PDB file of C-alpha atoms in Angstrom:
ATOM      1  CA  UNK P 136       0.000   0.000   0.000  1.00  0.00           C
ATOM      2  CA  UNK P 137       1.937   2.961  -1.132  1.00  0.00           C
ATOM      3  CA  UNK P 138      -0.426   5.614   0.050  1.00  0.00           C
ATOM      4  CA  UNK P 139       0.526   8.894  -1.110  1.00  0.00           C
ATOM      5  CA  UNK P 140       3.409   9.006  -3.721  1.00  0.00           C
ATOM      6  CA  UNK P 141       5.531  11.988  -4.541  1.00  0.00           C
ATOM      7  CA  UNK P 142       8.095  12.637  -7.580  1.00  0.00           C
ATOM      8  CA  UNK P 143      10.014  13.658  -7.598  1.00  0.00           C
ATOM      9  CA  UNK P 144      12.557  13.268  -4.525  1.00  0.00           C
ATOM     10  CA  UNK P 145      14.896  16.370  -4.802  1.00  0.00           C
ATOM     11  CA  UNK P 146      15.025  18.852  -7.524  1.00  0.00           C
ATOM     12  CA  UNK P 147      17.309  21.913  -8.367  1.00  0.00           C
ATOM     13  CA  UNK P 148      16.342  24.034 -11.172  1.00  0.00           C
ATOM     14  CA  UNK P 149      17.879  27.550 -12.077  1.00  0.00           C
ATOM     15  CA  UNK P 150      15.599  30.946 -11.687  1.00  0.00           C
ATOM     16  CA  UNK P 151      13.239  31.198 -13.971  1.00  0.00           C
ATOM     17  CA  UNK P 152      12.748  27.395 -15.449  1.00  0.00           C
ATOM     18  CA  UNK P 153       9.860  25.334 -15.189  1.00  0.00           C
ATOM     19  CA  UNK P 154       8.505  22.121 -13.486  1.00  0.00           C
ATOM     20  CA  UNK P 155       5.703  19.489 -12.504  1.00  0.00           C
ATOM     21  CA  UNK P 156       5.666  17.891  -9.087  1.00  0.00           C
ATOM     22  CA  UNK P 157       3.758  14.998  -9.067  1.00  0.00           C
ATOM     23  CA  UNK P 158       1.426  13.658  -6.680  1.00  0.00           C
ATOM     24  CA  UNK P 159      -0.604  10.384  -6.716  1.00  0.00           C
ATOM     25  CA  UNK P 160      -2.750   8.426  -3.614  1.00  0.00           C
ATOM     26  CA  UNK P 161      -4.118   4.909  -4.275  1.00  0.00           C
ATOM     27  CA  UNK P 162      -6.482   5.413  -0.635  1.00  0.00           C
ATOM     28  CA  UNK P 163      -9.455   6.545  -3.189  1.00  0.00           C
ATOM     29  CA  UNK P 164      -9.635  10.129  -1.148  1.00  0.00           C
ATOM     30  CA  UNK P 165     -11.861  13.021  -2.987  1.00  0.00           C
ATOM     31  CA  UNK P 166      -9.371  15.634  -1.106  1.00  0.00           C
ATOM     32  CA  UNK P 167      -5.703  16.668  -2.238  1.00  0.00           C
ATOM     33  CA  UNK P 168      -3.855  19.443  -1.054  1.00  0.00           C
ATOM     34  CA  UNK P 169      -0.296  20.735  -1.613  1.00  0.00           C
ATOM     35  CA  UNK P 170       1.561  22.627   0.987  1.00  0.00           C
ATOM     36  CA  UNK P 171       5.139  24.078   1.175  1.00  0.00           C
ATOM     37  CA  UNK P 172       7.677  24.311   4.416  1.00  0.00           C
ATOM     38  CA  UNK P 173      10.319  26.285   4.834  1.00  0.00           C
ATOM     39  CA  UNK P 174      11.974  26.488   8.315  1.00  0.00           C
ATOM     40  CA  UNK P 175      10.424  28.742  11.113  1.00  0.00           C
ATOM     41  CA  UNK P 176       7.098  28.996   8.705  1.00  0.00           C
ATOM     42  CA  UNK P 177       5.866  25.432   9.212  1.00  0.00           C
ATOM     43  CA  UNK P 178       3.347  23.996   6.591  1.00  0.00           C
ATOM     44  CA  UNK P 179       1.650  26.653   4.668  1.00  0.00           C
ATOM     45  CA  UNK P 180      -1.115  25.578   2.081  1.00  0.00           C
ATOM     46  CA  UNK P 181      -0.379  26.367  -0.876  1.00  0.00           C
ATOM     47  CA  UNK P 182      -3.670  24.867  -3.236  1.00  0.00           C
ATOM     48  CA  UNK P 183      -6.174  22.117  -2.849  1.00  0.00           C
ATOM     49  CA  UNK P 184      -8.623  20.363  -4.490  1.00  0.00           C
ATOM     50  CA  UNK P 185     -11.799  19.171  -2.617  1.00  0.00           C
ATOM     51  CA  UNK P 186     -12.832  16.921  -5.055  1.00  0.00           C
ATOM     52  CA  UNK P 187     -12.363  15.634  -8.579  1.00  0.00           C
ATOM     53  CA  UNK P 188     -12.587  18.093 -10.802  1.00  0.00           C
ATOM     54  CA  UNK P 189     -12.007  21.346  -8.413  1.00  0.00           C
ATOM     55  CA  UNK P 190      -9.526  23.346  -7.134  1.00  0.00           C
ATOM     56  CA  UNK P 191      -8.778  26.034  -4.655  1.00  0.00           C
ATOM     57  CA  UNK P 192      -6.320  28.338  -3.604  1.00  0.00           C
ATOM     58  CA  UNK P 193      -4.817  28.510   0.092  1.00  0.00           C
ATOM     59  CA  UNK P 194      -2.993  30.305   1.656  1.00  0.00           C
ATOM     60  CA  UNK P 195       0.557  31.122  -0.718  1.00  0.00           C
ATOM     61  CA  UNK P 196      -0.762  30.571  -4.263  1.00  0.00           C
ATOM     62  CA  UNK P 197       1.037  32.784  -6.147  1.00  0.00           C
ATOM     63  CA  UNK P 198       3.724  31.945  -8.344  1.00  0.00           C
ATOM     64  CA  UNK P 199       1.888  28.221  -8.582  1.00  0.00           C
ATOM     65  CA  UNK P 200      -0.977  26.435 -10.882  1.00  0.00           C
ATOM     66  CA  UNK P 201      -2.150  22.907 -10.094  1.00  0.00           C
ATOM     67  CA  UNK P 202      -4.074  20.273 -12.100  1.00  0.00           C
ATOM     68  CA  UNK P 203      -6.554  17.970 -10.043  1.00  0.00           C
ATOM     69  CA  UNK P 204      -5.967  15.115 -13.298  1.00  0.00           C
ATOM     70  CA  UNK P 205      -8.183  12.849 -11.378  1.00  0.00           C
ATOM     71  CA  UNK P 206      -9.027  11.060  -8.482  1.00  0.00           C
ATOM     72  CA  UNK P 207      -6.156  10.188  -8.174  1.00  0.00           C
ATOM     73  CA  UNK P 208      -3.373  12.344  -8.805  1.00  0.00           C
ATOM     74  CA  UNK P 209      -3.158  16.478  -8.091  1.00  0.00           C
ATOM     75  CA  UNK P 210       0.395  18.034  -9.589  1.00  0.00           C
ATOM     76  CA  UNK P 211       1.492  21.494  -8.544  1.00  0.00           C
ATOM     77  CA  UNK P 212       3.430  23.395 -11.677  1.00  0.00           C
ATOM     78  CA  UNK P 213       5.994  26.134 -11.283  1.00  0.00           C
ATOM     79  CA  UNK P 214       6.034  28.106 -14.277  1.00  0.00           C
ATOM     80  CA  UNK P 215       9.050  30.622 -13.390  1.00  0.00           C
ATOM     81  CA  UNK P 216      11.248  29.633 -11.005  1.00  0.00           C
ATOM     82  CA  UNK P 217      12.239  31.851  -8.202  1.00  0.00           C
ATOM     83  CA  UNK P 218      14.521  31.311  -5.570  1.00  0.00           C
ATOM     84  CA  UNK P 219      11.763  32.481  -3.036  1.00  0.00           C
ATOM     85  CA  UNK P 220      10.248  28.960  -3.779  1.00  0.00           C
ATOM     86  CA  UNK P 221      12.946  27.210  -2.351  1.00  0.00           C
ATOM     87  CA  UNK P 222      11.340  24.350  -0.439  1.00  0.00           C
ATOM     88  CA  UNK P 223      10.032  21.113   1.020  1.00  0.00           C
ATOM     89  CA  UNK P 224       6.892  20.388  -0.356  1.00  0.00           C
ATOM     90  CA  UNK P 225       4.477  17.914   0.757  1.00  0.00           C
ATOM     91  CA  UNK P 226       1.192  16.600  -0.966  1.00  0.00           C
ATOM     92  CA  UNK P 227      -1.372  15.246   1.076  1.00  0.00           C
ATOM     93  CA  UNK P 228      -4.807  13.414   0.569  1.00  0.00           C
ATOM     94  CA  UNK P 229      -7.783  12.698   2.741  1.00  0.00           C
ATOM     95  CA  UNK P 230     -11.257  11.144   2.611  1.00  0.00           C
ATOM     96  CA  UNK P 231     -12.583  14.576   2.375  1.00  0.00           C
ATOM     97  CA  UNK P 232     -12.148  18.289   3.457  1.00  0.00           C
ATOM     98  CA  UNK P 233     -11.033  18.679   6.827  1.00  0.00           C
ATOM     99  CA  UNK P 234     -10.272  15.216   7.706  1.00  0.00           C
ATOM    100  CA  UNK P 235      -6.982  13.709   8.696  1.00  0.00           C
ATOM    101  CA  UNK P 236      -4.652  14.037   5.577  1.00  0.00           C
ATOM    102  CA  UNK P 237      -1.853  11.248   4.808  1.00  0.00           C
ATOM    103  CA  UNK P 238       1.083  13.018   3.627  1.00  0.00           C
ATOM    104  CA  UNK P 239       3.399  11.634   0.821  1.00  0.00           C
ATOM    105  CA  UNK P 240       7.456  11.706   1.192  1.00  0.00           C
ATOM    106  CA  UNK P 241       8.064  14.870   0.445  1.00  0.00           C
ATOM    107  CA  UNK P 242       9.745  16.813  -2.815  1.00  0.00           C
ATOM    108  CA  UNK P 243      13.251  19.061  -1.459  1.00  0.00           C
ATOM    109  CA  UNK P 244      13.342  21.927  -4.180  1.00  0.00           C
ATOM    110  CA  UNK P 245      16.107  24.160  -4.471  1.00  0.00           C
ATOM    111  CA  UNK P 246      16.161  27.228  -7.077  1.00  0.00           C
ATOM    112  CA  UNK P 247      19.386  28.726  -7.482  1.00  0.00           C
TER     113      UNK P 247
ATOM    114  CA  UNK Y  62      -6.348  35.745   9.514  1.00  0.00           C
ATOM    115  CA  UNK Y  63      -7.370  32.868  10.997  1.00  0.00           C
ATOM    116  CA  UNK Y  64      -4.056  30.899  13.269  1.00  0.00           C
ATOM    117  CA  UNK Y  65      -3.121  28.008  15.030  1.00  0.00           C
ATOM    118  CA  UNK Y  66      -0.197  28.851  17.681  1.00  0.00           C
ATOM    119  CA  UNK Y  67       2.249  26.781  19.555  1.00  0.00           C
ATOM    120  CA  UNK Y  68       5.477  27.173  21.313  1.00  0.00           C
ATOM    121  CA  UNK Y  69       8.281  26.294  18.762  1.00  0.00           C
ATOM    122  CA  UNK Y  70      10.724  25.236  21.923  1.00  0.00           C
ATOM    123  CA  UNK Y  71      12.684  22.895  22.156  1.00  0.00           C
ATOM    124  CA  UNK Y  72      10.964  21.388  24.829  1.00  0.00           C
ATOM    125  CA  UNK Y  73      13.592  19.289  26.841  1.00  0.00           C
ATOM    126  CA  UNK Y  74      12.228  16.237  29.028  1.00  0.00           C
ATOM    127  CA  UNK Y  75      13.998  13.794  30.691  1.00  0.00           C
ATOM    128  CA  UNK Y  76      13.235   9.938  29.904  1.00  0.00           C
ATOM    129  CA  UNK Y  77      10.147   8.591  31.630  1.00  0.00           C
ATOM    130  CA  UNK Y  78       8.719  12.023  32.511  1.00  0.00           C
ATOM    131  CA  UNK Y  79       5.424  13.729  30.900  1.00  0.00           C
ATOM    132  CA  UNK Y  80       5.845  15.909  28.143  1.00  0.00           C
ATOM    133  CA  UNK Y  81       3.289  19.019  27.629  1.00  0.00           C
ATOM    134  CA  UNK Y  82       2.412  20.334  23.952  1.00  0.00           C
ATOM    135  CA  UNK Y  83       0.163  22.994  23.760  1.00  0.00           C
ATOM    136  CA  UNK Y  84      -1.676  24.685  20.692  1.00  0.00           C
ATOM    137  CA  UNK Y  85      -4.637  27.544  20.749  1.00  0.00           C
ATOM    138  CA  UNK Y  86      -6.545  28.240  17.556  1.00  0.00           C
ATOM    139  CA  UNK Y  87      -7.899  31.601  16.649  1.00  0.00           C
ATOM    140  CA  UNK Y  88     -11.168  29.963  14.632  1.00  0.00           C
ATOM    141  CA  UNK Y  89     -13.901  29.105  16.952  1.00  0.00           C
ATOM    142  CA  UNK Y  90     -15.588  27.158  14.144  1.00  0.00           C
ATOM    143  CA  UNK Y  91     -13.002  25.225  14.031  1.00  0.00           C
ATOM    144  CA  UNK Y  92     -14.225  21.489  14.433  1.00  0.00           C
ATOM    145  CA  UNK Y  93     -11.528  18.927  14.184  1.00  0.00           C
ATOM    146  CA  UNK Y  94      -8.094  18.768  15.718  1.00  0.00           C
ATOM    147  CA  UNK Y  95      -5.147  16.964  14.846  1.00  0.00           C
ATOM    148  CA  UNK Y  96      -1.661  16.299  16.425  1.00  0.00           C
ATOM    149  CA  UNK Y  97       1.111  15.005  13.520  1.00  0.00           C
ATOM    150  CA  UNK Y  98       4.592  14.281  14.576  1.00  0.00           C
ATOM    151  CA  UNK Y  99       7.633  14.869  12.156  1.00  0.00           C
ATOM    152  CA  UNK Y 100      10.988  13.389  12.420  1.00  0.00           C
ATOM    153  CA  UNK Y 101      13.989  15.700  10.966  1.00  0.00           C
ATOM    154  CA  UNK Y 102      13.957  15.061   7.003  1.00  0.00           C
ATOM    155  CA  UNK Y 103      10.643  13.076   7.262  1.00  0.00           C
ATOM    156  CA  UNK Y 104       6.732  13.899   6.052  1.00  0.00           C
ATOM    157  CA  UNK Y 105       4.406  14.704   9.106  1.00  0.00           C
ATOM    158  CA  UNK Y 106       2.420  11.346  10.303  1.00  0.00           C
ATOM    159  CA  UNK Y 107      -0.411  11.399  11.999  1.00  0.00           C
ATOM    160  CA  UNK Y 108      -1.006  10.695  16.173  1.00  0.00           C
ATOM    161  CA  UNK Y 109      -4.182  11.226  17.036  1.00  0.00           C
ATOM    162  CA  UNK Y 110      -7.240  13.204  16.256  1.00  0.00           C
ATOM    163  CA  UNK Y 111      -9.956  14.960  18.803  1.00  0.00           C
ATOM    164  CA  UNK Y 112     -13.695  16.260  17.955  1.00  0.00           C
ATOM    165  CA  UNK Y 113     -14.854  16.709  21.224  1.00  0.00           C
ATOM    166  CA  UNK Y 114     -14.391  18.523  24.561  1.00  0.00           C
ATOM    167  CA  UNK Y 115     -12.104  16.624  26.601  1.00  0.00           C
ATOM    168  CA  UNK Y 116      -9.607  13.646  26.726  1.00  0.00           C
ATOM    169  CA  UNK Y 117      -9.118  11.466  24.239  1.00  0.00           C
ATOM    170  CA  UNK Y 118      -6.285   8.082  25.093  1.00  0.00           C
ATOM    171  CA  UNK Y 119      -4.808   6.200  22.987  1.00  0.00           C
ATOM    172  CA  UNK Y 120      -1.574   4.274  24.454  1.00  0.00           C
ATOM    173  CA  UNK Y 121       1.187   7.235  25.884  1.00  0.00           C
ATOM    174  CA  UNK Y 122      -0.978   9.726  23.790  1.00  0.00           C
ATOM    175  CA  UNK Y 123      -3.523  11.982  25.475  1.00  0.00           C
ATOM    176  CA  UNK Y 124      -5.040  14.842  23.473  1.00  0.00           C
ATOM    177  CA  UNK Y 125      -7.033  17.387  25.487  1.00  0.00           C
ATOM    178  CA  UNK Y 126      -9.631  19.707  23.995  1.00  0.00           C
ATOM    179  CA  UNK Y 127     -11.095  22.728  25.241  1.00  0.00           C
ATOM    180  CA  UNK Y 128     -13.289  24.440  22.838  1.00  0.00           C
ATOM    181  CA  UNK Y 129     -14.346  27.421  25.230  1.00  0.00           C
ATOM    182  CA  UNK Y 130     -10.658  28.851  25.604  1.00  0.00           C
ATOM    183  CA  UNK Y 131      -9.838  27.094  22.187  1.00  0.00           C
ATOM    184  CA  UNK Y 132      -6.701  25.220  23.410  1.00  0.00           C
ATOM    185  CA  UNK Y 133      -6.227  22.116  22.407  1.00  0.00           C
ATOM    186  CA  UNK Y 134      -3.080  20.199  24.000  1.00  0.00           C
ATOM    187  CA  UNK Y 135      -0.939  16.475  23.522  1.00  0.00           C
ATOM    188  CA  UNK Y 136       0.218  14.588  26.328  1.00  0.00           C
ATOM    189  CA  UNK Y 137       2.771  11.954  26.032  1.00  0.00           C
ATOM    190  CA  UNK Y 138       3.218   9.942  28.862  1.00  0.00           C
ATOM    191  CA  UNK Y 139       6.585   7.676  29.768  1.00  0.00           C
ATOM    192  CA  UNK Y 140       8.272  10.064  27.253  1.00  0.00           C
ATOM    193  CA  UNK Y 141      11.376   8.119  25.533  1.00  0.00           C
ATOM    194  CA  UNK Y 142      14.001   8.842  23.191  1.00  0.00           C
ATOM    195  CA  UNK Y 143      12.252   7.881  20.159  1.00  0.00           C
ATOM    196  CA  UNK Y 144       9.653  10.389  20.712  1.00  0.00           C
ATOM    197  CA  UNK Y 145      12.093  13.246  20.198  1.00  0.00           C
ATOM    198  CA  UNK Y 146      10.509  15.098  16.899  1.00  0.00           C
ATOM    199  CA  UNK Y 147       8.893  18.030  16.340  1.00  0.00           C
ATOM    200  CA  UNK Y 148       4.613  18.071  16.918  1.00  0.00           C
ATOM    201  CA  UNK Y 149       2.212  20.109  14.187  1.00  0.00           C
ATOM    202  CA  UNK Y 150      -0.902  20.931  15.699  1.00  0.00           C
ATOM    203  CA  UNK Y 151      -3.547  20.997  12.658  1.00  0.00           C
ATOM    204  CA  UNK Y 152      -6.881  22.410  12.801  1.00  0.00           C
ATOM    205  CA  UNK Y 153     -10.043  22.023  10.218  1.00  0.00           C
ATOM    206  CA  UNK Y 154     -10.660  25.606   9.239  1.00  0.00           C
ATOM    207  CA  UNK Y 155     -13.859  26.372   7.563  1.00  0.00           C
ATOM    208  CA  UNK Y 156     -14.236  26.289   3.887  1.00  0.00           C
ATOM    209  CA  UNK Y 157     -10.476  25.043   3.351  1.00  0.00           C
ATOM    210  CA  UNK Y 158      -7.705  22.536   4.516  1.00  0.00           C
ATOM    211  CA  UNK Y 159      -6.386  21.478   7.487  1.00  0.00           C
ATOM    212  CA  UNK Y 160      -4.143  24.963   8.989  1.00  0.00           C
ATOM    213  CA  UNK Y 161      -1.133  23.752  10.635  1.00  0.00           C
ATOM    214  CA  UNK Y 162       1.040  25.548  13.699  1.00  0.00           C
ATOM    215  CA  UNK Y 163       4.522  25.564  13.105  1.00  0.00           C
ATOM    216  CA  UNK Y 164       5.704  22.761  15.670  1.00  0.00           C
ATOM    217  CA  UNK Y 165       7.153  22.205  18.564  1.00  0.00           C
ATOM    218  CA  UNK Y 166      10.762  20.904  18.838  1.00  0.00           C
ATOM    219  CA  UNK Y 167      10.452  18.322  21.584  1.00  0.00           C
ATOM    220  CA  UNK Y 168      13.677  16.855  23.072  1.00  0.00           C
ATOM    221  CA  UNK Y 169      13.511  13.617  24.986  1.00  0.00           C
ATOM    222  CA  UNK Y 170      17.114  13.023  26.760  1.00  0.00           C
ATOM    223  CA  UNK Y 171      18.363   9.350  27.829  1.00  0.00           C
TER     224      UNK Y 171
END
């Protein structure tokens, strides 16, 4: 049972490029959420998607898009790169809003 | 802005004793509490999880809830080693996600 699965591990991309992180959950929850963490700021939520098919911002959205592909997997897209969004961040998924969330491994992003 | 506060420590506690973490929330709709415990370089994994007023036990854990002075706290009883981690308090927040405090360091010396 993998639960919630995150790709990928580490990343370093230079200011201004692009990227996915991916997020999948085989638990068949209707809620995904991404959040970043930075030291001192703990988990801030950055986008989530209630169910299939919608999405929401939280509470640091900018510089971020995010596709809720289906039940099963949310991504979170960077379009520019900034160094500002240097980061651990974490997907998530629960059985529904404001649940307990399960929280997959982690992506360590570094934007130099 | 709605917030979740806790103490970011460290808390230091010797082996065997009680350690206290403590977490007030500034929604009082909020209706669903959570205590997650991350290890250094790890993802946050769920303890326990409280709805209602009062205690709620499950093995060294005790979560406490007090919706009146919205403070909701984790107990750990016979504290060892192992436990040392830092402890999110979560709270459901109306119309959004679960908002998380930013930890408490707890230190549990041998």
């Amino acid at each position: 049972n993998a639960g919630v699965t995150q790709t990928p591990k580490f990343q370093v991309l230079k200011t201004g490029q692009s990227m996915t992180l991916q997020c999948a959950q085989d638990m068949n929850h209707n809620s995904m959420y991404w959040y970043r963490q930075d030291p001192g700021m703990g988990l801030r939520l950055i986008y989530y998607s209630a169910s299939e098919g919608t999405t929401d911002k939280g509470e640091v959205p900018n510089g971020y898009n995010v596709s809720r592909l289906n039940k099963r997997e949310f991504s979170l897209r960077l379009e520019s790169a900034a160094p500002s969004q240097t980061s651990v961040y974490f997907c998530a998924s629960s059985e529904r809003r404001k649940v307990e969330a399960f929280f997959g491994q982690g992506t360590r992003l570094t934007v130099v | 802005q709605k917030e979740v506060e806790q103490n970011s420590g460290p808390l230091s506690v010797p082996e065997g004793a009680i350690a206290s973490l403590n977490c007030t929330y500034s929604d009082r709709g909020s209706q669903s509490f959570f205590w997650y415990r991350q290890y250094s370089g790890k993802s946050p994994e769920l303890i326990m999880f409280i709805y209602s007023n009062g205690d709620k036990e499950d093995g060294r854990f005790t979560a406490q809830l007090n919706k009146a002075s919205q403070y909701v706290s984790l107990l750990i009883r016979d504290s060892q080693p192992s436990d040392s981690a830092t402890y999110l308090c979560a709270v459901n927040q109306a119309g959004t996600a679960l908002i998380f405090g930013k930890g408490t360091t707890l230190s549990v010396s041998s």
